[in-house]
């Protein structure tokens, strides 16, 4: 769409054979696209592609590939450009950059250098499940992720993870889900959809109707809220100019401020 008129730009008409999960603008009028597709404009791709943002044609100046070498097909579910890097998150095990034919083992998330399209081999996390959302500090000093995973680098990281920007090692983050179940119940619960860095804090949105903020200095919660009746928070966006965070959800009716328990939000709420 034209940002000034709101009109559909009809000259931009790429075709995909599967779902698009993420879009991110790149330098030099390019657009990174991730999802569940295997063809773009009739050409074979592997769940990730870079397009010319004007024509919608595939941009071949970079050759970046993602693979999943165990189980089902790969997915790319989140993309982020931050301070010289393109972060990629989803369900994959290996990533190839533009400067080498070698594939790096980087499970669930990776980052690509915007300067040359190379994989950052120093930053290769190992998630045991899908990454749904990823965010980074303005200087890449810290990275946060949300998803279906329970471990990061063979250490506990239940649905949320904090990583060092230098080497993807773990930063301790223990949090309390809004719905308490035993992991042995074999029910997938408390998964989180998105995270958003906001300077001194990081915001989280996900299942069981919870949106919350954590202080990055010690990862303690400073704000929580539950929506009823309705559903999960699926996407977060920070408007830096207005210092406003937007949360998208399939929810309605009420937002219980300071509540943290899905089954009894009213008793905890202050507003």
C-alpha positions as a printed Julia matrix, in Angstrom:
271×3 Matrix{Float64}:
   0.0     0.0    0.0
   1.05    3.59  -0.6
   1.73    5.07   2.84
   0.55    8.53   1.78
  -2.67    7.67  -0.05
  -3.53    4.25   1.36
  -4.01    2.96  -2.17
  -3.05   -0.58  -3.14
   0.17   -0.68  -5.16
  -0.99   -2.98  -7.95
   2.44   -3.31  -9.54
   3.65   -5.24  -6.46
   2.08   -8.69  -6.93
   4.32  -11.56  -5.79
   2.68  -14.98  -5.55
   3.3   -17.52  -2.78
   2.13  -21.14  -2.48
   1.91  -21.06   1.33
   1.41  -18.85   4.36
   3.48  -15.73   5.01
   4.4   -15.4    8.68
   6.78  -12.43   8.76
   7.87   -9.37   6.75
  10.8    -7.05   7.37
  12.18   -4.16   5.32
  15.86   -4.39   4.37
  18.26   -1.74   3.06
  18.41   -1.04  -0.69
  14.67   -1.35  -1.28
  14.47   -5.03  -0.39
  11.9    -7.0    1.61
  12.61  -10.14   3.66
   9.71  -12.59   3.79
   9.4   -15.73   5.92
   6.73  -18.37   6.27
   5.63  -21.84   5.22
   5.9   -21.4    1.44
   8.12  -23.36  -0.96
   7.48  -21.38  -4.15
   7.51  -17.65  -4.93
   6.52  -16.4   -8.36
   6.69  -20.01  -9.54
  10.31  -20.48  -8.39
  11.47  -22.9   -5.7
  12.47  -21.36  -2.36
  12.82  -22.71   1.16
  10.48  -20.79   3.49
  12.52  -17.58   3.21
  12.95  -15.14   0.34
  14.12  -11.6   -0.36
  12.06   -9.53  -2.8
  12.5    -6.29  -4.67
  10.14   -4.05  -2.68
   8.98   -2.25  -5.82
   8.42   -5.07  -8.3
   7.83   -8.08  -6.01
  10.4   -10.08  -7.97
  12.95  -12.27  -6.17
  16.14  -10.39  -5.32
  19.18  -12.6   -6.03
  21.84  -10.35  -4.52
  21.71  -12.52  -1.39
  21.55  -16.3   -1.18
  20.29  -17.03   2.34
  18.78  -20.48   3.02
  17.12  -22.14   6.01
  16.77  -25.88   6.52
  15.26  -28.25   9.02
  17.18  -31.51   8.95
  15.1   -33.41  11.49
  11.38  -33.92  11.08
   8.95  -31.81   9.1
   9.59  -28.87   6.79
  11.19  -25.7    8.11
   9.23  -22.57   9.08
  10.25  -18.94   9.42
   7.9   -17.17  11.84
   9.63  -13.95  12.84
  12.08  -11.44  11.3
  13.77   -8.42  12.82
  16.28   -5.86  11.57
  18.35   -4.33  14.36
  21.65   -2.45  14.29
  23.33   -4.2   11.37
  21.68   -7.6   11.62
  18.66   -9.46  10.31
  17.37  -11.85  12.97
  15.47  -14.93  11.78
  13.35  -17.1   14.08
  11.17  -20.14  13.54
  11.48  -23.9   13.27
  14.75  -24.82  11.55
  18.13  -26.3   12.35
  20.57  -24.88   9.79
  21.16  -21.56   8.02
  23.36  -20.69   5.03
  24.51  -17.15   4.39
  25.53  -15.28   1.28
  29.31  -15.58   1.65
  29.71  -19.34   2.05
  28.19  -22.62   0.89
  28.49  -24.02   4.43
  25.39  -24.36   6.59
  25.64  -23.23  10.21
  23.87  -25.23  12.92
  21.67  -22.57  14.51
  18.47  -24.12  15.79
  15.34  -21.99  15.99
  17.05  -18.63  15.5
  19.98  -17.06  13.66
  21.18  -13.68  12.53
  22.54  -12.44   9.23
  24.95   -9.53   8.77
  23.33   -6.78   6.72
  26.72   -5.69   5.4
  27.26   -8.84   3.31
  24.5   -11.38   4.01
  26.79  -13.69   5.99
  25.64  -15.82   8.89
  26.97  -14.6   12.25
  28.74  -17.81  13.3
  29.4   -16.36  16.78
  25.65  -16.13  17.5
  24.07  -19.57  17.09
  21.48  -20.48  19.74
  20.02  -23.96  20.18
  16.28  -23.91  20.94
  14.41  -27.19  21.39
  11.2   -25.76  19.91
   9.78  -23.14  17.57
  10.63  -19.46  18.05
   7.53  -17.33  17.4
   8.9   -13.88  18.19
  12.32  -12.26  18.57
  13.51   -8.82  19.66
  16.88   -7.2   20.35
  18.22   -4.2   22.21
  19.13   -1.18  20.12
  22.83   -2.13  20.4
  22.22   -5.91  20.17
  23.56   -6.37  23.71
  20.6    -8.56  24.63
  18.11  -10.61  22.62
  14.77  -12.01  23.8
  12.68  -14.75  22.23
   9.19  -16.21  22.67
   7.8   -19.49  21.43
   6.96  -23.13  22.05
  10.41  -24.11  23.33
  11.27  -25.29  26.84
  15.07  -25.22  26.59
  17.78  -22.98  25.21
  21.33  -24.32  24.83
  20.29  -27.41  26.86
  19.2   -25.24  29.8
  15.67  -24.51  31.0
  13.95  -21.68  29.1
  10.21  -22.24  29.38
   8.53  -20.45  26.44
  10.62  -17.28  26.98
  14.36  -16.8   26.69
  16.92  -14.06  27.23
  20.24  -14.31  25.38
  23.48  -12.38  25.29
  23.95  -10.51  22.06
  27.62  -11.43  21.88
  27.4   -15.23  21.81
  23.74  -16.32  22.28
  24.46  -17.71  25.74
  21.65  -17.83  28.31
  20.57  -15.02  30.61
  18.46  -16.36  33.48
  14.75  -15.58  33.12
  12.25  -17.37  35.34
   8.69  -16.18  34.88
   5.25  -17.25  36.05
   2.61  -18.29  33.48
  -0.98  -17.14  33.95
  -2.17  -20.75  33.85
  -0.43  -23.23  36.12
  -0.25  -26.83  34.94
   2.21  -29.64  35.38
   4.46  -30.23  32.4
   3.66  -33.93  32.84
   0.0   -33.21  31.96
   1.15  -33.41  28.32
  -0.83  -30.27  27.47
   0.91  -27.54  25.46
   0.34  -24.42  27.54
   1.87  -21.04  28.36
   3.43  -20.67  24.91
   4.25  -17.09  23.99
   3.81  -15.42  20.61
   5.81  -12.22  20.69
   8.35  -10.12  22.58
   9.24   -6.45  22.2
  12.32   -4.71  23.54
  11.44   -1.29  24.94
  14.69    0.06  26.32
  14.84   -0.75  30.03
  12.12   -3.38  29.74
  10.85   -6.14  27.5
   7.15   -6.78  26.79
   5.68  -10.24  26.27
   2.38  -11.37  24.74
   1.01  -14.87  24.46
  -1.45  -17.53  25.4
  -3.84  -17.65  28.34
  -4.61  -13.99  27.64
  -1.47  -12.53  29.26
   0.45   -9.38  28.35
   3.29   -8.34  30.63
   6.45   -6.26  31.02
   9.74   -7.32  32.61
  12.61   -5.13  33.79
  15.73   -6.1   31.87
  18.03   -5.43  34.82
  16.73   -8.42  36.79
  13.87   -9.82  34.62
  11.27   -9.17  37.33
   7.68   -8.42  36.21
   6.64   -4.78  36.47
   3.23   -4.99  34.74
   0.76   -7.75  33.92
  -2.77   -7.81  32.52
  -5.32  -10.45  31.5
  -7.98  -10.07  28.78
 -11.47  -11.57  29.13
 -13.47  -12.71  27.29
 -11.19  -13.51  24.47
  -7.87  -15.01  23.65
  -4.16  -14.73  23.21
  -1.93  -11.78  22.41
  -0.43  -12.57  19.02
   1.66   -9.54  18.07
   3.34   -6.58  19.78
   4.61   -3.36  18.2
   6.42   -0.43  19.8
   5.81    3.06  18.41
   9.02    4.74  19.54
   7.93    8.24  18.52
   4.8     8.07  20.7
   6.33    5.78  23.35
   3.3     3.52  22.92
   3.1    -0.26  22.79
   0.37   -1.89  20.69
  -0.82   -5.44  21.37
  -2.95   -7.38  18.89
  -5.12  -10.22  20.16
  -8.31  -12.14  19.41
  -9.83  -10.76  22.6
 -12.51   -8.32  23.69
 -14.69   -6.97  26.48
 -12.23   -6.39  29.35
  -8.56   -5.89  30.16
  -7.87   -6.63  33.82
  -4.94   -4.43  34.84
  -2.34   -5.95  37.21
  -4.02   -9.33  37.0
  -1.88  -12.4   36.4
  -4.22  -15.39  36.72
  -6.33  -16.5   33.79
  -8.97  -18.33  35.82
  -9.59  -15.52  38.33
  -8.49  -12.2   36.81
 -11.08   -9.99  38.51
  -9.95  -10.75  42.07
  -6.43   -9.49  41.32
  -7.32   -6.54  39.14
  -6.88   -2.94  40.28
  -8.71   -1.43  37.3
